[in-house]
Structures are given as C-alpha cells and as structure tokens.
PDB file of N, CA and C in Angstrom:
ATOM      1  N   MET A   1      21.600   3.683   3.227  1.00  0.00           N
ATOM      2  CA  MET A   1      21.111   2.335   3.428  1.00  0.00           C
ATOM      3  C   MET A   1      21.825   1.653   4.577  1.00  0.00           C
ATOM      4  N   LYS A   2      22.439   2.403   5.442  1.00  0.00           N
ATOM      5  CA  LYS A   2      23.177   1.794   6.548  1.00  0.00           C
ATOM      6  C   LYS A   2      22.267   1.078   7.532  1.00  0.00           C
ATOM      7  N   LYS A   3      20.968   1.415   7.559  1.00  0.00           N
ATOM      8  CA  LYS A   3      20.086   0.744   8.509  1.00  0.00           C
ATOM      9  C   LYS A   3      19.735  -0.675   8.062  1.00  0.00           C
ATOM     10  N   TYR A   4      20.032  -1.024   6.812  1.00  0.00           N
ATOM     11  CA  TYR A   4      19.773  -2.361   6.301  1.00  0.00           C
ATOM     12  C   TYR A   4      21.060  -3.179   6.319  1.00  0.00           C
ATOM     13  N   HIS A   5      20.946  -4.474   6.553  1.00  0.00           N
ATOM     14  CA  HIS A   5      22.147  -5.307   6.585  1.00  0.00           C
ATOM     15  C   HIS A   5      22.651  -5.574   5.165  1.00  0.00           C
ATOM     16  N   GLN A   6      23.923  -5.814   5.048  1.00  0.00           N
ATOM     17  CA  GLN A   6      24.554  -6.103   3.759  1.00  0.00           C
ATOM     18  C   GLN A   6      24.336  -7.569   3.396  1.00  0.00           C
ATOM     19  N   TYR A   7      24.128  -7.824   2.125  1.00  0.00           N
ATOM     20  CA  TYR A   7      24.073  -9.192   1.627  1.00  0.00           C
ATOM     21  C   TYR A   7      25.467  -9.595   1.167  1.00  0.00           C
ATOM     22  N   LEU A   8      25.720 -10.881   1.065  1.00  0.00           N
ATOM     23  CA  LEU A   8      27.043 -11.361   0.678  1.00  0.00           C
ATOM     24  C   LEU A   8      27.362 -11.098  -0.787  1.00  0.00           C
ATOM     25  N   CYS A   9      26.371 -11.238  -1.645  1.00  0.00           N
ATOM     26  CA  CYS A   9      26.632 -11.146  -3.076  1.00  0.00           C
ATOM     27  C   CYS A   9      25.513 -10.361  -3.764  1.00  0.00           C
ATOM     28  N   TYR A  10      25.895  -9.529  -4.731  1.00  0.00           N
ATOM     29  CA  TYR A  10      24.938  -8.708  -5.468  1.00  0.00           C
ATOM     30  C   TYR A  10      25.063  -8.967  -6.959  1.00  0.00           C
ATOM     31  N   LYS A  11      24.031  -8.572  -7.701  1.00  0.00           N
ATOM     32  CA  LYS A  11      24.046  -8.659  -9.162  1.00  0.00           C
ATOM     33  C   LYS A  11      23.347  -7.426  -9.717  1.00  0.00           C
ATOM     34  N   GLU A  12      23.576  -7.141 -10.977  1.00  0.00           N
ATOM     35  CA  GLU A  12      22.885  -6.037 -11.630  1.00  0.00           C
ATOM     36  C   GLU A  12      21.410  -6.396 -11.780  1.00  0.00           C
ATOM     37  N   SER A  13      20.539  -5.454 -11.498  1.00  0.00           N
ATOM     38  CA  SER A  13      19.105  -5.701 -11.589  1.00  0.00           C
ATOM     39  C   SER A  13      18.602  -5.669 -13.024  1.00  0.00           C
ATOM     40  N   GLY A  14      19.335  -4.982 -13.902  1.00  0.00           N
ATOM     41  CA  GLY A  14      18.853  -4.792 -15.267  1.00  0.00           C
ATOM     42  C   GLY A  14      17.940  -3.585 -15.383  1.00  0.00           C
ATOM     43  N   VAL A  15      17.745  -2.895 -14.262  1.00  0.00           N
ATOM     44  CA  VAL A  15      16.926  -1.684 -14.220  1.00  0.00           C
ATOM     45  C   VAL A  15      17.848  -0.546 -13.820  1.00  0.00           C
ATOM     46  N   GLU A  16      18.004   0.422 -14.714  1.00  0.00           N
ATOM     47  CA  GLU A  16      19.011   1.464 -14.516  1.00  0.00           C
ATOM     48  C   GLU A  16      18.884   2.178 -13.171  1.00  0.00           C
ATOM     49  N   TRP A  17      17.675   2.613 -12.816  1.00  0.00           N
ATOM     50  CA  TRP A  17      17.505   3.400 -11.595  1.00  0.00           C
ATOM     51  C   TRP A  17      17.593   2.546 -10.333  1.00  0.00           C
ATOM     52  N   LEU A  18      17.471   1.235 -10.478  1.00  0.00           N
ATOM     53  CA  LEU A  18      17.506   0.342  -9.320  1.00  0.00           C
ATOM     54  C   LEU A  18      18.929  -0.086  -8.973  1.00  0.00           C
ATOM     55  N   GLY A  19      19.752  -0.289  -9.986  1.00  0.00           N
ATOM     56  CA  GLY A  19      21.143  -0.676  -9.728  1.00  0.00           C
ATOM     57  C   GLY A  19      21.280  -2.122  -9.299  1.00  0.00           C
ATOM     58  N   GLU A  20      22.187  -2.370  -8.364  1.00  0.00           N
ATOM     59  CA  GLU A  20      22.448  -3.735  -7.910  1.00  0.00           C
ATOM     60  C   GLU A  20      21.427  -4.177  -6.871  1.00  0.00           C
ATOM     61  N   ILE A  21      21.140  -5.468  -6.900  1.00  0.00           N
ATOM     62  CA  ILE A  21      20.224  -6.077  -5.931  1.00  0.00           C
ATOM     63  C   ILE A  21      20.891  -7.327  -5.372  1.00  0.00           C
ATOM     64  N   PRO A  22      20.436  -7.807  -4.207  1.00  0.00           N
ATOM     65  CA  PRO A  22      20.982  -9.061  -3.687  1.00  0.00           C
ATOM     66  C   PRO A  22      20.858 -10.184  -4.723  1.00  0.00           C
ATOM     67  N   TYR A  23      21.856 -11.038  -4.763  1.00  0.00           N
ATOM     68  CA  TYR A  23      21.968 -12.071  -5.792  1.00  0.00           C
ATOM     69  C   TYR A  23      20.744 -12.984  -5.862  1.00  0.00           C
ATOM     70  N   HIS A  24      20.145 -13.301  -4.737  1.00  0.00           N
ATOM     71  CA  HIS A  24      19.025 -14.246  -4.727  1.00  0.00           C
ATOM     72  C   HIS A  24      17.677 -13.590  -5.046  1.00  0.00           C
ATOM     73  N   TRP A  25      17.644 -12.278  -5.225  1.00  0.00           N
ATOM     74  CA  TRP A  25      16.410 -11.593  -5.596  1.00  0.00           C
ATOM     75  C   TRP A  25      16.178 -11.716  -7.096  1.00  0.00           C
ATOM     76  N   LYS A  26      14.917 -11.551  -7.507  1.00  0.00           N
ATOM     77  CA  LYS A  26      14.627 -11.452  -8.929  1.00  0.00           C
ATOM     78  C   LYS A  26      13.795 -10.193  -9.163  1.00  0.00           C
ATOM     79  N   VAL A  27      13.891  -9.663 -10.345  1.00  0.00           N
ATOM     80  CA  VAL A  27      13.152  -8.459 -10.715  1.00  0.00           C
ATOM     81  C   VAL A  27      12.055  -8.881 -11.677  1.00  0.00           C
ATOM     82  N   GLU A  28      10.821  -8.520 -11.347  1.00  0.00           N
ATOM     83  CA  GLU A  28       9.715  -8.809 -12.245  1.00  0.00           C
ATOM     84  C   GLU A  28       8.664  -7.722 -12.117  1.00  0.00           C
ATOM     85  N   ARG A  29       7.769  -7.685 -13.045  1.00  0.00           N
ATOM     86  CA  ARG A  29       6.719  -6.677 -13.036  1.00  0.00           C
ATOM     87  C   ARG A  29       5.792  -6.889 -11.837  1.00  0.00           C
ATOM     88  N   LEU A  30       5.360  -5.787 -11.264  1.00  0.00           N
ATOM     89  CA  LEU A  30       4.454  -5.853 -10.122  1.00  0.00           C
ATOM     90  C   LEU A  30       3.180  -6.608 -10.478  1.00  0.00           C
ATOM     91  N   LYS A  31       2.676  -6.423 -11.683  1.00  0.00           N
ATOM     92  CA  LYS A  31       1.414  -7.075 -12.054  1.00  0.00           C
ATOM     93  C   LYS A  31       1.501  -8.601 -12.020  1.00  0.00           C
ATOM     94  N   TRP A  32       2.710  -9.158 -12.091  1.00  0.00           N
ATOM     95  CA  TRP A  32       2.860 -10.608 -12.005  1.00  0.00           C
ATOM     96  C   TRP A  32       3.065 -11.064 -10.559  1.00  0.00           C
ATOM     97  N   SER A  33       3.113 -10.121  -9.632  1.00  0.00           N
ATOM     98  CA  SER A  33       3.416 -10.442  -8.235  1.00  0.00           C
ATOM     99  C   SER A  33       2.209 -10.333  -7.314  1.00  0.00           C
ATOM    100  N   VAL A  34       1.059  -9.968  -7.852  1.00  0.00           N
ATOM    101  CA  VAL A  34      -0.117  -9.765  -7.010  1.00  0.00           C
ATOM    102  C   VAL A  34      -1.233 -10.726  -7.405  1.00  0.00           C
ATOM    103  N   ASN A  35      -2.058 -11.063  -6.423  1.00  0.00           N
ATOM    104  CA  ASN A  35      -3.191 -11.953  -6.680  1.00  0.00           C
ATOM    105  C   ASN A  35      -4.361 -11.227  -7.313  1.00  0.00           C
ATOM    106  N   CYS A  36      -4.541  -9.973  -6.931  1.00  0.00           N
ATOM    107  CA  CYS A  36      -5.644  -9.195  -7.477  1.00  0.00           C
ATOM    108  C   CYS A  36      -5.321  -7.712  -7.366  1.00  0.00           C
ATOM    109  N   CYS A  37      -6.049  -6.934  -8.111  1.00  0.00           N
ATOM    110  CA  CYS A  37      -5.885  -5.487  -8.091  1.00  0.00           C
ATOM    111  C   CYS A  37      -7.285  -4.890  -8.138  1.00  0.00           C
ATOM    112  N   GLN A  38      -7.613  -4.090  -7.155  1.00  0.00           N
ATOM    113  CA  GLN A  38      -8.942  -3.486  -7.152  1.00  0.00           C
ATOM    114  C   GLN A  38      -8.885  -2.090  -6.574  1.00  0.00           C
ATOM    115  N   ASN A  39      -9.802  -1.267  -7.031  1.00  0.00           N
ATOM    116  CA  ASN A  39      -9.905   0.092  -6.520  1.00  0.00           C
ATOM    117  C   ASN A  39     -10.517   0.077  -5.133  1.00  0.00           C
ATOM    118  N   GLY A  40     -10.266   1.136  -4.404  1.00  0.00           N
ATOM    119  CA  GLY A  40     -10.877   1.287  -3.091  1.00  0.00           C
ATOM    120  C   GLY A  40     -12.341   1.670  -3.220  1.00  0.00           C
ATOM    121  N   ILE A  41     -12.952   1.869  -2.096  1.00  0.00           N
ATOM    122  CA  ILE A  41     -14.360   2.272  -2.061  1.00  0.00           C
ATOM    123  C   ILE A  41     -14.486   3.401  -1.049  1.00  0.00           C
ATOM    124  N   TRP A  42     -15.238   4.415  -1.365  1.00  0.00           N
ATOM    125  CA  TRP A  42     -15.338   5.575  -0.483  1.00  0.00           C
ATOM    126  C   TRP A  42     -16.593   5.541   0.379  1.00  0.00           C
ATOM    127  N   GLY A  43     -17.668   4.971  -0.073  1.00  0.00           N
ATOM    128  CA  GLY A  43     -18.876   4.875   0.739  1.00  0.00           C
ATOM    129  C   GLY A  43     -19.610   6.192   0.882  1.00  0.00           C
ATOM    130  N   ASN A  44     -20.415   6.273   1.936  1.00  0.00           N
ATOM    131  CA  ASN A  44     -21.245   7.449   2.207  1.00  0.00           C
ATOM    132  C   ASN A  44     -20.880   8.032   3.564  1.00  0.00           C
ATOM    133  N   ASP A  45     -21.534   9.120   3.916  1.00  0.00           N
ATOM    134  CA  ASP A  45     -21.313   9.708   5.237  1.00  0.00           C
ATOM    135  C   ASP A  45     -21.621   8.666   6.309  1.00  0.00           C
ATOM    136  N   PRO A  46     -20.887   8.698   7.427  1.00  0.00           N
ATOM    137  CA  PRO A  46     -21.109   7.712   8.493  1.00  0.00           C
ATOM    138  C   PRO A  46     -22.571   7.675   8.938  1.00  0.00           C
ATOM    139  N   ASP A  47     -23.075   6.465   9.181  1.00  0.00           N
ATOM    140  CA  ASP A  47     -24.461   6.318   9.620  1.00  0.00           C
ATOM    141  C   ASP A  47     -24.572   5.656  10.992  1.00  0.00           C
ATOM    142  N   GLY A  48     -23.423   5.287  11.586  1.00  0.00           N
ATOM    143  CA  GLY A  48     -23.442   4.669  12.903  1.00  0.00           C
ATOM    144  C   GLY A  48     -23.675   3.169  12.881  1.00  0.00           C
ATOM    145  N   LYS A  49     -23.971   2.591  11.725  1.00  0.00           N
ATOM    146  CA  LYS A  49     -24.234   1.161  11.630  1.00  0.00           C
ATOM    147  C   LYS A  49     -23.212   0.424  10.773  1.00  0.00           C
ATOM    148  N   ASN A  50     -22.905   0.978   9.636  1.00  0.00           N
ATOM    149  CA  ASN A  50     -22.015   0.321   8.676  1.00  0.00           C
ATOM    150  C   ASN A  50     -20.725   1.101   8.487  1.00  0.00           C
ATOM    151  N   ASP A  51     -20.210   1.667   9.572  1.00  0.00           N
ATOM    152  CA  ASP A  51     -19.046   2.547   9.471  1.00  0.00           C
ATOM    153  C   ASP A  51     -17.734   1.761   9.505  1.00  0.00           C
ATOM    154  N   PHE A  52     -16.845   2.125   8.598  1.00  0.00           N
ATOM    155  CA  PHE A  52     -15.514   1.531   8.506  1.00  0.00           C
ATOM    156  C   PHE A  52     -14.481   2.643   8.405  1.00  0.00           C
ATOM    157  N   PRO A  53     -13.281   2.430   8.961  1.00  0.00           N
ATOM    158  CA  PRO A  53     -12.211   3.413   8.735  1.00  0.00           C
ATOM    159  C   PRO A  53     -11.726   3.290   7.289  1.00  0.00           C
ATOM    160  N   CYS A  54     -11.498   4.423   6.654  1.00  0.00           N
ATOM    161  CA  CYS A  54     -11.025   4.449   5.266  1.00  0.00           C
ATOM    162  C   CYS A  54      -9.650   5.094   5.200  1.00  0.00           C
ATOM    163  N   VAL A  55      -8.817   4.596   4.322  1.00  0.00           N
ATOM    164  CA  VAL A  55      -7.479   5.149   4.116  1.00  0.00           C
ATOM    165  C   VAL A  55      -7.558   6.178   2.997  1.00  0.00           C
ATOM    166  N   ARG A  56      -7.101   7.383   3.300  1.00  0.00           N
ATOM    167  CA  ARG A  56      -7.055   8.459   2.315  1.00  0.00           C
ATOM    168  C   ARG A  56      -5.609   8.677   1.886  1.00  0.00           C
ATOM    169  N   VAL A  57      -5.424   9.364   0.788  1.00  0.00           N
ATOM    170  CA  VAL A  57      -4.071   9.685   0.332  1.00  0.00           C
ATOM    171  C   VAL A  57      -3.330  10.442   1.422  1.00  0.00           C
ATOM    172  N   ALA A  58      -4.023  11.313   2.135  1.00  0.00           N
ATOM    173  CA  ALA A  58      -3.397  12.107   3.198  1.00  0.00           C
ATOM    174  C   ALA A  58      -2.908  11.243   4.359  1.00  0.00           C
ATOM    175  N   ASP A  59      -3.361  10.008   4.454  1.00  0.00           N
ATOM    176  CA  ASP A  59      -2.963   9.111   5.543  1.00  0.00           C
ATOM    177  C   ASP A  59      -1.651   8.377   5.268  1.00  0.00           C
ATOM    178  N   PHE A  60      -1.108   8.501   4.057  1.00  0.00           N
ATOM    179  CA  PHE A  60       0.155   7.840   3.727  1.00  0.00           C
ATOM    180  C   PHE A  60       1.303   8.574   4.402  1.00  0.00           C
ATOM    181  N   ASP A  61       2.080   7.865   5.202  1.00  0.00           N
ATOM    182  CA  ASP A  61       3.292   8.412   5.817  1.00  0.00           C
ATOM    183  C   ASP A  61       4.457   7.973   4.938  1.00  0.00           C
ATOM    184  N   ARG A  62       4.891   8.870   4.074  1.00  0.00           N
ATOM    185  CA  ARG A  62       5.916   8.524   3.090  1.00  0.00           C
ATOM    186  C   ARG A  62       7.302   8.385   3.707  1.00  0.00           C
ATOM    187  N   ILE A  63       7.508   8.926   4.880  1.00  0.00           N
ATOM    188  CA  ILE A  63       8.801   8.797   5.551  1.00  0.00           C
ATOM    189  C   ILE A  63       8.976   7.376   6.093  1.00  0.00           C
ATOM    190  N   ARG A  64       7.940   6.842   6.721  1.00  0.00           N
ATOM    191  CA  ARG A  64       8.014   5.513   7.347  1.00  0.00           C
ATOM    192  C   ARG A  64       7.415   4.399   6.491  1.00  0.00           C
ATOM    193  N   ASN A  65       6.871   4.765   5.316  1.00  0.00           N
ATOM    194  CA  ASN A  65       6.210   3.787   4.438  1.00  0.00           C
ATOM    195  C   ASN A  65       5.104   3.037   5.162  1.00  0.00           C
ATOM    196  N   ARG A  66       4.253   3.806   5.808  1.00  0.00           N
ATOM    197  CA  ARG A  66       3.129   3.236   6.553  1.00  0.00           C
ATOM    198  C   ARG A  66       1.888   4.096   6.332  1.00  0.00           C
ATOM    199  N   VAL A  67       0.763   3.577   6.752  1.00  0.00           N
ATOM    200  CA  VAL A  67      -0.466   4.364   6.799  1.00  0.00           C
ATOM    201  C   VAL A  67      -0.609   4.865   8.221  1.00  0.00           C
ATOM    202  N   ASN A  68      -0.854   6.147   8.367  1.00  0.00           N
ATOM    203  CA  ASN A  68      -0.972   6.776   9.675  1.00  0.00           C
ATOM    204  C   ASN A  68      -2.438   7.137   9.900  1.00  0.00           C
ATOM    205  N   LEU A  69      -3.089   6.473  10.852  1.00  0.00           N
ATOM    206  CA  LEU A  69      -4.511   6.704  11.110  1.00  0.00           C
ATOM    207  C   LEU A  69      -4.772   7.059  12.576  1.00  0.00           C
ATOM    208  N   PRO A  70      -4.224   8.186  13.071  1.00  0.00           N
ATOM    209  CA  PRO A  70      -4.479   8.519  14.471  1.00  0.00           C
ATOM    210  C   PRO A  70      -5.965   8.790  14.730  1.00  0.00           C
ATOM    211  N   ILE A  71      -6.614   9.468  13.807  1.00  0.00           N
ATOM    212  CA  ILE A  71      -8.063   9.687  13.864  1.00  0.00           C
ATOM    213  C   ILE A  71      -8.605   9.257  12.504  1.00  0.00           C
ATOM    214  N   PRO A  72      -9.060   8.017  12.384  1.00  0.00           N
ATOM    215  CA  PRO A  72      -9.463   7.511  11.072  1.00  0.00           C
ATOM    216  C   PRO A  72     -10.692   8.223  10.511  1.00  0.00           C
ATOM    217  N   THR A  73     -10.729   8.324   9.199  1.00  0.00           N
ATOM    218  CA  THR A  73     -11.903   8.835   8.499  1.00  0.00           C
ATOM    219  C   THR A  73     -12.899   7.690   8.397  1.00  0.00           C
ATOM    220  N   MET A  74     -14.066   7.893   8.956  1.00  0.00           N
ATOM    221  CA  MET A  74     -15.084   6.845   8.948  1.00  0.00           C
ATOM    222  C   MET A  74     -16.070   7.099   7.811  1.00  0.00           C
ATOM    223  N   ARG A  75     -16.455   6.019   7.131  1.00  0.00           N
ATOM    224  CA  ARG A  75     -17.422   6.084   6.045  1.00  0.00           C
ATOM    225  C   ARG A  75     -18.380   4.906   6.179  1.00  0.00           C
ATOM    226  N   ALA A  76     -19.631   5.127   5.794  1.00  0.00           N
ATOM    227  CA  ALA A  76     -20.634   4.059   5.810  1.00  0.00           C
ATOM    228  C   ALA A  76     -20.510   3.259   4.515  1.00  0.00           C
ATOM    229  N   ILE A  77     -20.248   1.970   4.678  1.00  0.00           N
ATOM    230  CA  ILE A  77     -20.082   1.086   3.524  1.00  0.00           C
ATOM    231  C   ILE A  77     -20.938  -0.156   3.762  1.00  0.00           C
ATOM    232  N   PRO A  78     -21.881  -0.436   2.881  1.00  0.00           N
ATOM    233  CA  PRO A  78     -22.721  -1.623   3.058  1.00  0.00           C
ATOM    234  C   PRO A  78     -21.872  -2.895   3.130  1.00  0.00           C
ATOM    235  N   LYS A  79     -22.325  -3.853   3.930  1.00  0.00           N
ATOM    236  CA  LYS A  79     -21.571  -5.101   4.084  1.00  0.00           C
ATOM    237  C   LYS A  79     -21.301  -5.777   2.746  1.00  0.00           C
ATOM    238  N   SER A  80     -22.252  -5.698   1.834  1.00  0.00           N
ATOM    239  CA  SER A  80     -22.065  -6.343   0.531  1.00  0.00           C
ATOM    240  C   SER A  80     -20.885  -5.741  -0.229  1.00  0.00           C
ATOM    241  N   ASP A  81     -20.584  -4.470  -0.008  1.00  0.00           N
ATOM    242  CA  ASP A  81     -19.448  -3.814  -0.662  1.00  0.00           C
ATOM    243  C   ASP A  81     -18.165  -3.936   0.152  1.00  0.00           C
ATOM    244  N   SER A  82     -18.300  -4.004   1.468  1.00  0.00           N
ATOM    245  CA  SER A  82     -17.113  -3.961   2.330  1.00  0.00           C
ATOM    246  C   SER A  82     -16.324  -5.266   2.344  1.00  0.00           C
ATOM    247  N   GLN A  83     -16.970  -6.387   2.129  1.00  0.00           N
ATOM    248  CA  GLN A  83     -16.312  -7.684   2.275  1.00  0.00           C
ATOM    249  C   GLN A  83     -15.070  -7.837   1.406  1.00  0.00           C
ATOM    250  N   ASN A  84     -15.067  -7.274   0.221  1.00  0.00           N
ATOM    251  CA  ASN A  84     -13.915  -7.403  -0.677  1.00  0.00           C
ATOM    252  C   ASN A  84     -12.947  -6.236  -0.570  1.00  0.00           C
ATOM    253  N   HIS A  85     -13.159  -5.355   0.403  1.00  0.00           N
ATOM    254  CA  HIS A  85     -12.312  -4.172   0.520  1.00  0.00           C
ATOM    255  C   HIS A  85     -11.660  -4.025   1.891  1.00  0.00           C
ATOM    256  N   ILE A  86     -11.795  -4.998   2.750  1.00  0.00           N
ATOM    257  CA  ILE A  86     -11.160  -4.934   4.061  1.00  0.00           C
ATOM    258  C   ILE A  86      -9.687  -5.296   3.897  1.00  0.00           C
ATOM    259  N   LEU A  87      -8.824  -4.435   4.415  1.00  0.00           N
ATOM    260  CA  LEU A  87      -7.385  -4.666   4.287  1.00  0.00           C
ATOM    261  C   LEU A  87      -6.930  -5.779   5.219  1.00  0.00           C
ATOM    262  N   LEU A  88      -6.018  -6.586   4.726  1.00  0.00           N
ATOM    263  CA  LEU A  88      -5.437  -7.664   5.503  1.00  0.00           C
ATOM    264  C   LEU A  88      -3.940  -7.438   5.632  1.00  0.00           C
ATOM    265  N   LYS A  89      -3.347  -8.035   6.643  1.00  0.00           N
ATOM    266  CA  LYS A  89      -1.902  -7.931   6.818  1.00  0.00           C
ATOM    267  C   LYS A  89      -1.212  -8.425   5.549  1.00  0.00           C
ATOM    268  N   GLY A  90      -0.258  -7.644   5.073  1.00  0.00           N
ATOM    269  CA  GLY A  90       0.470  -7.999   3.864  1.00  0.00           C
ATOM    270  C   GLY A  90      -0.079  -7.358   2.604  1.00  0.00           C
ATOM    271  N   ASP A  91      -1.252  -6.730   2.686  1.00  0.00           N
ATOM    272  CA  ASP A  91      -1.806  -6.050   1.517  1.00  0.00           C
ATOM    273  C   ASP A  91      -0.921  -4.875   1.127  1.00  0.00           C
ATOM    274  N   LEU A  92      -0.835  -4.621  -0.145  1.00  0.00           N
ATOM    275  CA  LEU A  92      -0.047  -3.517  -0.678  1.00  0.00           C
ATOM    276  C   LEU A  92      -0.994  -2.420  -1.127  1.00  0.00           C
ATOM    277  N   LEU A  93      -0.795  -1.211  -0.597  1.00  0.00           N
ATOM    278  CA  LEU A  93      -1.604  -0.064  -1.003  1.00  0.00           C
ATOM    279  C   LEU A  93      -0.785   0.805  -1.939  1.00  0.00           C
ATOM    280  N   ILE A  94      -1.385   1.183  -3.044  1.00  0.00           N
ATOM    281  CA  ILE A  94      -0.732   2.076  -3.990  1.00  0.00           C
ATOM    282  C   ILE A  94      -1.615   3.298  -4.152  1.00  0.00           C
ATOM    283  N   GLU A  95      -1.011   4.449  -3.986  1.00  0.00           N
ATOM    284  CA  GLU A  95      -1.742   5.702  -4.133  1.00  0.00           C
ATOM    285  C   GLU A  95      -2.105   5.889  -5.596  1.00  0.00           C
ATOM    286  N   LYS A  96      -3.392   6.019  -5.856  1.00  0.00           N
ATOM    287  CA  LYS A  96      -3.864   6.114  -7.230  1.00  0.00           C
ATOM    288  C   LYS A  96      -3.926   7.555  -7.712  1.00  0.00           C
ATOM    289  N   SER A  97      -4.323   8.452  -6.854  1.00  0.00           N
ATOM    290  CA  SER A  97      -4.465   9.845  -7.266  1.00  0.00           C
ATOM    291  C   SER A  97      -4.198  10.746  -6.084  1.00  0.00           C
ATOM    292  N   GLY A  98      -4.280  12.025  -6.347  1.00  0.00           N
ATOM    293  CA  GLY A  98      -4.008  12.978  -5.274  1.00  0.00           C
ATOM    294  C   GLY A  98      -2.521  13.080  -5.083  1.00  0.00           C
ATOM    295  N   GLY A  99      -2.122  13.107  -3.890  1.00  0.00           N
ATOM    296  CA  GLY A  99      -0.698  13.193  -3.618  1.00  0.00           C
ATOM    297  C   GLY A  99      -0.466  13.968  -2.352  1.00  0.00           C
ATOM    298  N   GLY A 100       0.706  14.118  -2.041  1.00  0.00           N
ATOM    299  CA  GLY A 100       1.092  14.858  -0.859  1.00  0.00           C
ATOM    300  C   GLY A 100       2.506  15.335  -1.049  1.00  0.00           C
ATOM    301  N   ASP A 101       2.926  16.144  -0.165  1.00  0.00           N
ATOM    302  CA  ASP A 101       4.287  16.653  -0.246  1.00  0.00           C
ATOM    303  C   ASP A 101       5.223  15.721   0.486  1.00  0.00           C
ATOM    304  N   LEU A 102       6.379  15.532  -0.063  1.00  0.00           N
ATOM    305  CA  LEU A 102       7.399  14.732   0.612  1.00  0.00           C
ATOM    306  C   LEU A 102       8.118  15.574   1.626  1.00  0.00           C
TER     307      LEU A 102
END
C-alpha cells in the first residue's frame, strides 16, 4: 500500500479481513450505499442503427480496477432499453457471473 498516502489516525473496521481503516471512514453494507441496482442488457447482433458498446466480464482489468475496451463489443439495443443502461461517470460495475484469471 505504499502508493497510497498515510492517514493520521486509524480505527478497527470491525471486519476481520479488512482490518484498520482511516478514522473518518465508516463501514456499511454496499446495498445501503447505492441508489439503484440493475442487471446489464446484452441486446442483439449489431444492426448499424442502435449499436452500443457493451462491457463484458472479459473487459474487466483486475490489475488496474478498470474496464478495458480497446475494441468494444457492439450490440444492438433499442433506445427504449438503452436509456436506463448507459454508464455514467462514478457508476460501479460488479461482475455478476463468468470470471477471469487474476
């Protein structure tokens, strides 16, 4: 953790595997920290009109904690379905299934 700066004061998190956390942080369940939770949408084969880039499990870069989309997977998604599934800055993605090697 040398790449992160040290905080002045720490406290026990109350979570065994987490250990100490900065004093001003609080620990709470993820479900109480989000505005909404929804599944992704896969759509259909690209049609040239309603195509959107989709994030696949294989696109997760677990080393950098980012999504890596050098050549995005495009899928046709009707506008009525896409409006509630467009990612915004600050959105949290959680891998639901599949997996990859670390």
